[in-house]
PDB file of C-alpha atoms in Angstrom:
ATOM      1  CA  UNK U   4       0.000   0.000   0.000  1.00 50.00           C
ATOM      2  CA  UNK U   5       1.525   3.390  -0.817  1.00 60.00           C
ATOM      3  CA  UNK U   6       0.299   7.048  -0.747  1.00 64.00           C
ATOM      4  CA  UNK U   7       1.373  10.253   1.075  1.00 77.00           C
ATOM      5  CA  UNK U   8       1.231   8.667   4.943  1.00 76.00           C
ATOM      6  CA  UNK U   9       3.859   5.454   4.095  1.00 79.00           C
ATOM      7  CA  UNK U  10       5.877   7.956   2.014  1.00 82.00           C
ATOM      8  CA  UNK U  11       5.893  10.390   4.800  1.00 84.00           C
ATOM      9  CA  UNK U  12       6.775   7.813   7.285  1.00 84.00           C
ATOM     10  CA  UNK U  13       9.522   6.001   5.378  1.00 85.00           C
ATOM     11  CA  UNK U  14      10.889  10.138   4.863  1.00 88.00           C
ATOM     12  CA  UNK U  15      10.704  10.185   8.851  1.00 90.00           C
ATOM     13  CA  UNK U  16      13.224   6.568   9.097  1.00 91.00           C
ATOM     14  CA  UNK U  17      15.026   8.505   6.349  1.00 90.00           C
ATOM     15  CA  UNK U  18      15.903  11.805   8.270  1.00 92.00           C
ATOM     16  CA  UNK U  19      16.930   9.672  11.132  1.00 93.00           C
ATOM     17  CA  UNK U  20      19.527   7.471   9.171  1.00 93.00           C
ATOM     18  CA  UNK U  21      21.008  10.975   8.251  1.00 93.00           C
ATOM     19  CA  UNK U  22      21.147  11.623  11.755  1.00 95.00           C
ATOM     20  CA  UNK U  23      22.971   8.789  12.429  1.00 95.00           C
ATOM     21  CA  UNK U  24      25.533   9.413  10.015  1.00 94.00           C
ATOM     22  CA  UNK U  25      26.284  12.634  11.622  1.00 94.00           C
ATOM     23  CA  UNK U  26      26.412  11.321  15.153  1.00 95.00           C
ATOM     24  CA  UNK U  27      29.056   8.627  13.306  1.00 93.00           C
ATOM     25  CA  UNK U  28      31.059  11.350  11.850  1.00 94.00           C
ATOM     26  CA  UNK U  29      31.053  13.411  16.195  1.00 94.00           C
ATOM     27  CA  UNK U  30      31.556   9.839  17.181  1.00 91.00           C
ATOM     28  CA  UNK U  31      34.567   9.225  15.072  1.00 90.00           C
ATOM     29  CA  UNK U  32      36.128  12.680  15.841  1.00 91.00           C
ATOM     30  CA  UNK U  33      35.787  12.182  19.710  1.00 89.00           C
ATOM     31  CA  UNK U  34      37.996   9.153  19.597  1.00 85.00           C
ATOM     32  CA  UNK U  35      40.758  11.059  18.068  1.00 86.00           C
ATOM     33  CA  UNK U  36      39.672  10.484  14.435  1.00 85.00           C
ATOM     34  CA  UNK U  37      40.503  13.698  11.944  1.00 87.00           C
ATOM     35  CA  UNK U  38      38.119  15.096   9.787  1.00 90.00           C
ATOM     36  CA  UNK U  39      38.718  13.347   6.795  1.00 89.00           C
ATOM     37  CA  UNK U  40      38.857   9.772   8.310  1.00 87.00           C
ATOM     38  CA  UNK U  41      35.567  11.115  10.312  1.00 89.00           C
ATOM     39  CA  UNK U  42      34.107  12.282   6.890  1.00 92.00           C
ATOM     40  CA  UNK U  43      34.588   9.400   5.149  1.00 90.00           C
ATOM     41  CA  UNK U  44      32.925   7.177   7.907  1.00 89.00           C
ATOM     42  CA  UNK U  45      29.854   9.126   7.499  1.00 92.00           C
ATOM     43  CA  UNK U  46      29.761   8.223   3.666  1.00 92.00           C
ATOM     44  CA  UNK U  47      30.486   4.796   3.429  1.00 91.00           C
ATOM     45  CA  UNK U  48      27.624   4.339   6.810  1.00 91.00           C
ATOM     46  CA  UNK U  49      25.542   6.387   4.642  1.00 91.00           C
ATOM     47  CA  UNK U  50      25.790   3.955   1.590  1.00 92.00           C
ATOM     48  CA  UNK U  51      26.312   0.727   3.372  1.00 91.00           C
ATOM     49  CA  UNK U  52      23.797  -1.649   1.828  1.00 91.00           C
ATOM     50  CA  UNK U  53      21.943  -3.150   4.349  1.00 88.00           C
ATOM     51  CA  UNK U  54      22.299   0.180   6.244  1.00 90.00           C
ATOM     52  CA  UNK U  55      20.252   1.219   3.014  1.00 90.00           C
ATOM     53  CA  UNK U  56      17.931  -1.525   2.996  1.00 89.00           C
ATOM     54  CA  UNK U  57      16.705  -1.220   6.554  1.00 87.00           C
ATOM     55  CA  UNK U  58      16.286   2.698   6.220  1.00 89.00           C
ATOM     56  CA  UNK U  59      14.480   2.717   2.877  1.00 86.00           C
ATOM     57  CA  UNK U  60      10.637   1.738   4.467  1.00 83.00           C
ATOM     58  CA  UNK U  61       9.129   2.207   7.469  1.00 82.00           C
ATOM     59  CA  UNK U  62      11.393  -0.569   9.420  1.00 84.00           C
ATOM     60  CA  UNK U  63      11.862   0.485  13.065  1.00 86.00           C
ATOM     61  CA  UNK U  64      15.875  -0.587  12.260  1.00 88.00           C
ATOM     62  CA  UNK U  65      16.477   3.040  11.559  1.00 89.00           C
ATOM     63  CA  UNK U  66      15.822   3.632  15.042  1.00 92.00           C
ATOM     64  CA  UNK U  67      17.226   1.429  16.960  1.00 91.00           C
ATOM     65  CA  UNK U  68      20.294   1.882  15.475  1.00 92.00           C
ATOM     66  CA  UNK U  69      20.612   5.714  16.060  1.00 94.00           C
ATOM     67  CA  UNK U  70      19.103   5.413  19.915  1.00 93.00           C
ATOM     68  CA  UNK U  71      22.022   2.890  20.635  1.00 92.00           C
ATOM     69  CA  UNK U  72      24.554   4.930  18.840  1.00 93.00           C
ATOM     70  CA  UNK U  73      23.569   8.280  20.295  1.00 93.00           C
ATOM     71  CA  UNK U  74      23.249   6.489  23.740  1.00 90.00           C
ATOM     72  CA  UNK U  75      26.757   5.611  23.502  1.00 89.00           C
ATOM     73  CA  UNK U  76      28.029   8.676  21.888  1.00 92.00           C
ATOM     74  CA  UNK U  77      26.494  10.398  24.535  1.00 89.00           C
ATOM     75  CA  UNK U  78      28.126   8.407  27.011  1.00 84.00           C
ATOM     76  CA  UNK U  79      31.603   8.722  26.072  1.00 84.00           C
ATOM     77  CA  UNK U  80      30.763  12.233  26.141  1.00 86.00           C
ATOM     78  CA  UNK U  81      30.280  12.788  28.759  1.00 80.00           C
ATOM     79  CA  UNK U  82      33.246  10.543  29.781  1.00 76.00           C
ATOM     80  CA  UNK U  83      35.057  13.598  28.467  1.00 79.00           C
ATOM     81  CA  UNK U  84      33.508  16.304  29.923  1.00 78.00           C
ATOM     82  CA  UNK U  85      30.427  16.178  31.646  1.00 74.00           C
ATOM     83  CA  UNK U  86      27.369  18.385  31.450  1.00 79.00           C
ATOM     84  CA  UNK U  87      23.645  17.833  32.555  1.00 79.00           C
ATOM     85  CA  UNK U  88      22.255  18.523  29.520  1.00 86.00           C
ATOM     86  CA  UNK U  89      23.974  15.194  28.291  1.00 84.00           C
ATOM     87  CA  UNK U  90      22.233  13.406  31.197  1.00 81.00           C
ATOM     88  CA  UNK U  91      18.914  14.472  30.101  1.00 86.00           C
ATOM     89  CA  UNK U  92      19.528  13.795  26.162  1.00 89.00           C
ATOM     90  CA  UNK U  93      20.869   9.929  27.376  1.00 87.00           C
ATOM     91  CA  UNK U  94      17.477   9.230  29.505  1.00 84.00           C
ATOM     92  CA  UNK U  95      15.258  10.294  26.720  1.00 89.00           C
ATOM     93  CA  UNK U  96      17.304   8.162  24.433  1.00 91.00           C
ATOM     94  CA  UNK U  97      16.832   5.171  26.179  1.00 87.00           C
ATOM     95  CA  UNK U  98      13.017   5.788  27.397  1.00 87.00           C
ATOM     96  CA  UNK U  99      12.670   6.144  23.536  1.00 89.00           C
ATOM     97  CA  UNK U 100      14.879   2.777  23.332  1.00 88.00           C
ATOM     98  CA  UNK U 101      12.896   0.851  25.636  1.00 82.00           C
ATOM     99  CA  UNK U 102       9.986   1.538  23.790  1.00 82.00           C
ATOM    100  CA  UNK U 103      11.096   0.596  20.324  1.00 83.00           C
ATOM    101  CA  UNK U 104      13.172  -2.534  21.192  1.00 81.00           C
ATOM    102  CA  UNK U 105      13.619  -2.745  25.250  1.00 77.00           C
ATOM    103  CA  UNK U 106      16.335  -5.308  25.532  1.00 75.00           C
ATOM    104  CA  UNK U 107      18.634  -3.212  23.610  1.00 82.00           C
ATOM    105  CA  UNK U 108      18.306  -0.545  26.979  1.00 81.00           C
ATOM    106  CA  UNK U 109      20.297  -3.416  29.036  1.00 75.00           C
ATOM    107  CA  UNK U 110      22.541  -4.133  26.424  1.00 77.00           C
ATOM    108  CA  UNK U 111      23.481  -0.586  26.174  1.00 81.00           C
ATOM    109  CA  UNK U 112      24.583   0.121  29.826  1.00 76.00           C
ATOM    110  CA  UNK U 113      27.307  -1.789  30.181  1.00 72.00           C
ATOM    111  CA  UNK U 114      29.357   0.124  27.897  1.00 74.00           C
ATOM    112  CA  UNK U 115      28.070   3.390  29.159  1.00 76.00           C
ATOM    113  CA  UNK U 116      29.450   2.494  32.079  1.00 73.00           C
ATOM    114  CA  UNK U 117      32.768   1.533  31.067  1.00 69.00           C
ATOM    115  CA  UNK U 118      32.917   5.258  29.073  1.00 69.00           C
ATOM    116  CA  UNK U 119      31.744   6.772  32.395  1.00 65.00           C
ATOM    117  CA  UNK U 120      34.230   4.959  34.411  1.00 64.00           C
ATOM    118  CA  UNK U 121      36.747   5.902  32.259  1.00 57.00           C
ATOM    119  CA  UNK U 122      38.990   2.598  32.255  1.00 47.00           C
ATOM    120  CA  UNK U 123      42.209   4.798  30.925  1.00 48.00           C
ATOM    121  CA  UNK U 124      41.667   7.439  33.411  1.00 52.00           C
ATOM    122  CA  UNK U 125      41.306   7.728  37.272  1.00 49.00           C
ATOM    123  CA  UNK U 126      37.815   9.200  38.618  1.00 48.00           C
ATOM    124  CA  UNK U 127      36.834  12.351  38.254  1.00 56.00           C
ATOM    125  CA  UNK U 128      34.348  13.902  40.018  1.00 59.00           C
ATOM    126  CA  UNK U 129      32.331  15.078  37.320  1.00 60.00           C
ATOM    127  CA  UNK U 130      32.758  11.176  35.379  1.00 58.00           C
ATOM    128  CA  UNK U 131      31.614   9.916  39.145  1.00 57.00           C
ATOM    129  CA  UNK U 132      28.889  12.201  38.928  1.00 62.00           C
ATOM    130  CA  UNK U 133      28.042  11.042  35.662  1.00 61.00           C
ATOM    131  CA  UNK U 134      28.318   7.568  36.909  1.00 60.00           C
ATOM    132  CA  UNK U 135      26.244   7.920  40.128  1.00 62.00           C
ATOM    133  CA  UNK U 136      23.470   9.025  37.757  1.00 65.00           C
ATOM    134  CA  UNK U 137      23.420   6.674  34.586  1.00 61.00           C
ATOM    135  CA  UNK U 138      23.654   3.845  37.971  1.00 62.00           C
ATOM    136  CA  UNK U 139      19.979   5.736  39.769  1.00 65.00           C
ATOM    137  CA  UNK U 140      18.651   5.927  35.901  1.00 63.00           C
ATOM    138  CA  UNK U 141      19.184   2.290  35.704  1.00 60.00           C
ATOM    139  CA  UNK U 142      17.827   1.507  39.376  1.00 61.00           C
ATOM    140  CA  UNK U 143      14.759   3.470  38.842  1.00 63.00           C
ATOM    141  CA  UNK U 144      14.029   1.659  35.579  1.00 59.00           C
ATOM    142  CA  UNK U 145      14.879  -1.543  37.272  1.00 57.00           C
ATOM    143  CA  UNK U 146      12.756  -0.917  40.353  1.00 57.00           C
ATOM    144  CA  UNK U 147      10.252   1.219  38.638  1.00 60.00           C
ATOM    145  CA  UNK U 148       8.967  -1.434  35.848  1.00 55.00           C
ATOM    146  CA  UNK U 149       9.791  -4.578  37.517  1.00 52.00           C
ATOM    147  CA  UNK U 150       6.549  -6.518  37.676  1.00 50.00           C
ATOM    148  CA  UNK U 151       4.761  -4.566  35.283  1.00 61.00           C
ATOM    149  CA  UNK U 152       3.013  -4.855  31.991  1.00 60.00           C
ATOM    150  CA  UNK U 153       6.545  -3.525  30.061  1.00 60.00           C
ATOM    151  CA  UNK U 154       9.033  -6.140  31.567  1.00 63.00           C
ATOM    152  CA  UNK U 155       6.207  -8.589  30.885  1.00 68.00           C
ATOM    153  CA  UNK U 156       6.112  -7.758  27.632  1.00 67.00           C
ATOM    154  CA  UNK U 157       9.776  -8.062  27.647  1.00 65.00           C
ATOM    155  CA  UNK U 158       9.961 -11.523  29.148  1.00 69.00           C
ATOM    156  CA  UNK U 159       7.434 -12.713  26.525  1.00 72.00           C
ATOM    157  CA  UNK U 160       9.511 -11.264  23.544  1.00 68.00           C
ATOM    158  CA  UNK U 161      12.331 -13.237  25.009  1.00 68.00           C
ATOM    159  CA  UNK U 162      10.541 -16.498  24.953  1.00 69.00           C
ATOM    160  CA  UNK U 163       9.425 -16.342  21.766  1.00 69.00           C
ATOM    161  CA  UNK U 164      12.558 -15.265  20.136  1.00 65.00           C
ATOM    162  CA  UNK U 165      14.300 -18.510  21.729  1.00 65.00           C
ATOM    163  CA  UNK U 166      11.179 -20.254  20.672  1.00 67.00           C
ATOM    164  CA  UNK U 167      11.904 -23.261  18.802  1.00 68.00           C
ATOM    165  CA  UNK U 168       9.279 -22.165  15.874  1.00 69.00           C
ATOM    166  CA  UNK U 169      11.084 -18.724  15.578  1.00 67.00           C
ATOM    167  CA  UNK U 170      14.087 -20.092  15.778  1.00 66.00           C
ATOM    168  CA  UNK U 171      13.740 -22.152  12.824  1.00 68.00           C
ATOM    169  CA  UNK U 172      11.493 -19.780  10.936  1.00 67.00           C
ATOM    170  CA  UNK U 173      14.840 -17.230  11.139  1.00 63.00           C
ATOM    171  CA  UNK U 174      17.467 -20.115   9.923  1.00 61.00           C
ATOM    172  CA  UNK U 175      15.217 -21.008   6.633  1.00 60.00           C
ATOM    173  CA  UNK U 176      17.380 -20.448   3.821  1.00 59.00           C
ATOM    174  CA  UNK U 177      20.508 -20.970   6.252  1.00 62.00           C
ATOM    175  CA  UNK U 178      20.107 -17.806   7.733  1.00 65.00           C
ATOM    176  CA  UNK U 179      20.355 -18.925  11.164  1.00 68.00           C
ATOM    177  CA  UNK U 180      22.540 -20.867  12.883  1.00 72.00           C
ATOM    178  CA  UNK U 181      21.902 -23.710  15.590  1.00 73.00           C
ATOM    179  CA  UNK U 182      23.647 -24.472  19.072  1.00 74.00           C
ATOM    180  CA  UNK U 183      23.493 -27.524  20.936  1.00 75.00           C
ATOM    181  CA  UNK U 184      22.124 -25.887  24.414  1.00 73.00           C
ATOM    182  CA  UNK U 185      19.653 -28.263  24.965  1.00 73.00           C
ATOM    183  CA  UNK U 186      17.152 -25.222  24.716  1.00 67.00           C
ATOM    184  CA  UNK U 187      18.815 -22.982  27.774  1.00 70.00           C
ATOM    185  CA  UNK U 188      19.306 -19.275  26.090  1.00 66.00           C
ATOM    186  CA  UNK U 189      22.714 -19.227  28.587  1.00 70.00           C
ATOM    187  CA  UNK U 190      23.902 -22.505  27.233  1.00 76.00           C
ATOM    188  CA  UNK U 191      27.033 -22.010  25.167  1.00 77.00           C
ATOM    189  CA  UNK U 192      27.109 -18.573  25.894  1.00 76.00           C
ATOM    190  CA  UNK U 193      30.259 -17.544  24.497  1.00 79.00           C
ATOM    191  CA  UNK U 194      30.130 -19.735  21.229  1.00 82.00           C
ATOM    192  CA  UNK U 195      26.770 -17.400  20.903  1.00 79.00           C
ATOM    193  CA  UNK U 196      28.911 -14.262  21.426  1.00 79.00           C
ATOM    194  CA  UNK U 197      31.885 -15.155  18.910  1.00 82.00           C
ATOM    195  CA  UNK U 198      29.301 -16.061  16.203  1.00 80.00           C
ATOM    196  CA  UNK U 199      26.694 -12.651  17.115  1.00 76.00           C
ATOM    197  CA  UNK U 200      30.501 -10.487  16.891  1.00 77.00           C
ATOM    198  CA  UNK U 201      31.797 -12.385  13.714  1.00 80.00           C
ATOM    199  CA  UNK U 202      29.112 -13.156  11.290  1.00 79.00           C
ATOM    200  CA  UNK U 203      27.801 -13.127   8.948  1.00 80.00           C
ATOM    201  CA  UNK U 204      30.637 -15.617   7.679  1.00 79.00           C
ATOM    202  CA  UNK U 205      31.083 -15.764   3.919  1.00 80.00           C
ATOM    203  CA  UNK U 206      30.065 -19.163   3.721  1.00 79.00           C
ATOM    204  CA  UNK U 207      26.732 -18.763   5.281  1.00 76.00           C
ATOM    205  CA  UNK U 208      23.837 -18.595   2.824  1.00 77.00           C
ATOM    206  CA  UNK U 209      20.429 -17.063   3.555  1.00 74.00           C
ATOM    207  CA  UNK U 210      18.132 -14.200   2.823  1.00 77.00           C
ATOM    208  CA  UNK U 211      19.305 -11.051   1.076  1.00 80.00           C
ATOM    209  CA  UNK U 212      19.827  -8.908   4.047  1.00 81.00           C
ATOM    210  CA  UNK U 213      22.179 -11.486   5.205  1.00 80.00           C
ATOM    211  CA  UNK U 214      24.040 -11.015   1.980  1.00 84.00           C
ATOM    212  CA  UNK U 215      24.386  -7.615   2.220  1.00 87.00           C
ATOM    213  CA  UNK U 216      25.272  -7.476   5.556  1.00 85.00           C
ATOM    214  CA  UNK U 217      28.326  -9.546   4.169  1.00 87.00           C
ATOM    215  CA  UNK U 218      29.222  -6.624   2.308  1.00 89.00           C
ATOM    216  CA  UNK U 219      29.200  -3.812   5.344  1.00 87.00           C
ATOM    217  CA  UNK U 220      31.022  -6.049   7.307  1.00 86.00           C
ATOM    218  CA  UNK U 221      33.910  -6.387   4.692  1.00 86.00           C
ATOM    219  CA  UNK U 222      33.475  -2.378   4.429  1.00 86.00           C
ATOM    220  CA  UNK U 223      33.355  -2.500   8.438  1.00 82.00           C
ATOM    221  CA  UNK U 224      36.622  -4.383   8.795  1.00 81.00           C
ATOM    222  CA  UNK U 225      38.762  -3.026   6.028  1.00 81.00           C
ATOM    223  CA  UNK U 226      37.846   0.426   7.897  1.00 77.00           C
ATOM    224  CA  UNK U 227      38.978  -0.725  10.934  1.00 74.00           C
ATOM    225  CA  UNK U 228      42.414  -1.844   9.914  1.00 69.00           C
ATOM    226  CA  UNK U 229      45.265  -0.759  10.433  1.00 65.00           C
ATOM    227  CA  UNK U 230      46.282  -0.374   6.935  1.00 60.00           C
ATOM    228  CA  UNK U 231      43.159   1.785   6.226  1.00 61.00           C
ATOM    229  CA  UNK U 232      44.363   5.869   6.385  1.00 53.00           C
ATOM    230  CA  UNK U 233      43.344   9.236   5.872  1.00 45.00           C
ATOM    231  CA  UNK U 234      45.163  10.837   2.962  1.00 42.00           C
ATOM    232  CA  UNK U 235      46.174  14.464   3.524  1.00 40.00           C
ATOM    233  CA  UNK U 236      46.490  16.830   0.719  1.00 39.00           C
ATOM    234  CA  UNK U 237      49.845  15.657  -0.263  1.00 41.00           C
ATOM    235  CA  UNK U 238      49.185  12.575  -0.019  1.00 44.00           C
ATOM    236  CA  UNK U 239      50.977  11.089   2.786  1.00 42.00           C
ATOM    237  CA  UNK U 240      49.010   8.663   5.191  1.00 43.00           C
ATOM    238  CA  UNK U 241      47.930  10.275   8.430  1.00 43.00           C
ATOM    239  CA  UNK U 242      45.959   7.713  10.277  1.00 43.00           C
ATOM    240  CA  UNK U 243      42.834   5.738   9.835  1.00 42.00           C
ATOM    241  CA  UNK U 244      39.468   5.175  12.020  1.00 39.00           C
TER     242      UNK U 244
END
């Protein structure tokens, strides 16, 4: 079905992909990255393909990916210098982030709290500041939904994503892959891990997406090399991401 309210909506996921590709470029440039290393991470996220894919309809992808990437910016941010301002920005990130995809919140505060604590730097009271209040944020969301009708809803998403049904609905095509855990979630935890960092492998076969996610993580690791730099104007290598 098209017409002006799906084209106005999928223009919506659009404006926020562009956001993200500006909080990539601030991201890049607050670890130390210079402005044509940053500049050229904002392109090549821009025209990633499944970056592309997932931002071209009204997929809530978009989203999630610039709440968790704005969460974090925000946290290392303030890991730098803190300001209150930040504090508020991060909580409506991740009220908005609980709401689109919840489990993502938890998964997120773990490494805000490694950029608060600051694991190449001694306290400061500012970063314990910052600390003290991304730890009550996460206490009040603990405490304050336990029980209810949102972590619920969470627990039930859980289920039926380990679900044997949805399991093997997601692996058709040899898009998924299968672990002998004898149906625990936390059974061979870290083989789970390696494959979530890693993949997709080049061998795997399934669904398009898959296949172009095969491409942006080529794109993904190339940039991350060590042998991938920043040209200055006279061509001389300056440093990559």
């Amino acid at each position: 079905m098209r017409g002006p309210a799906p084209l106005a909506c999928t223009a919506v996921v659009a404006v926020v992909a562009c956001a993200l590709c500006v909080v990539m470029y601030r991201f890049a440039r607050l670890l130390g990255a210079d402005e044509r290393a940053a500049f050229l991470l904002l392109v090549v996220t821009a025209f990633l393909p499944s970056f592309l894919l997932h931002t071209s309809d009204t997929y809530k992808d978009g989203f999630n990916a610039f709440l968790v990437v704005a969460s974090l910016y925000l946290g290392v941010s303030m890991a730098r210098r803190f300001e209150v301002r930040k504090v508020l920005i991060l909580g409506c990130l991740l009220w908005a982030l609980w709401n689109v995809r919840s489990y993502m919140v938890f998964m997120c505060l773990v490494p805000l709290a490694v950029s608060l604590l600051g694991v190449d730097r001694g306290f400061s009271p500012r970063r314990l500041l910052a600390f003290g209040a991304l730890l009550a944020g996460a206490a009040f969301i603990y405490y304050g939904v336990i029980g209810t009708a949102a972590v619920e809803a969470l627990m039930d998403q859980l289920d039926t994503g380990q679900s044997d049904v949805v399991r093997q609905a997601n692996g058709d095509g040899g898009s998924g892959v299968s672990f002998d855990d004898g149906g625990s979630a936390w059974s061979s935890l870290g083989l789970k891990l390696l494959y979530t960092v890693f993949s997709p492998f080049p061998w795997a076969q399934g669904s398009l997406a898959l296949q172009l996610g095969k491409i942006d993580a080529l794109i993904s690791y190339f940039l991350s090399s060590p042998r991938c730099a920043a040209l200055d104007s006279s061509g001389v290598p300056t440093g990559g991401f």
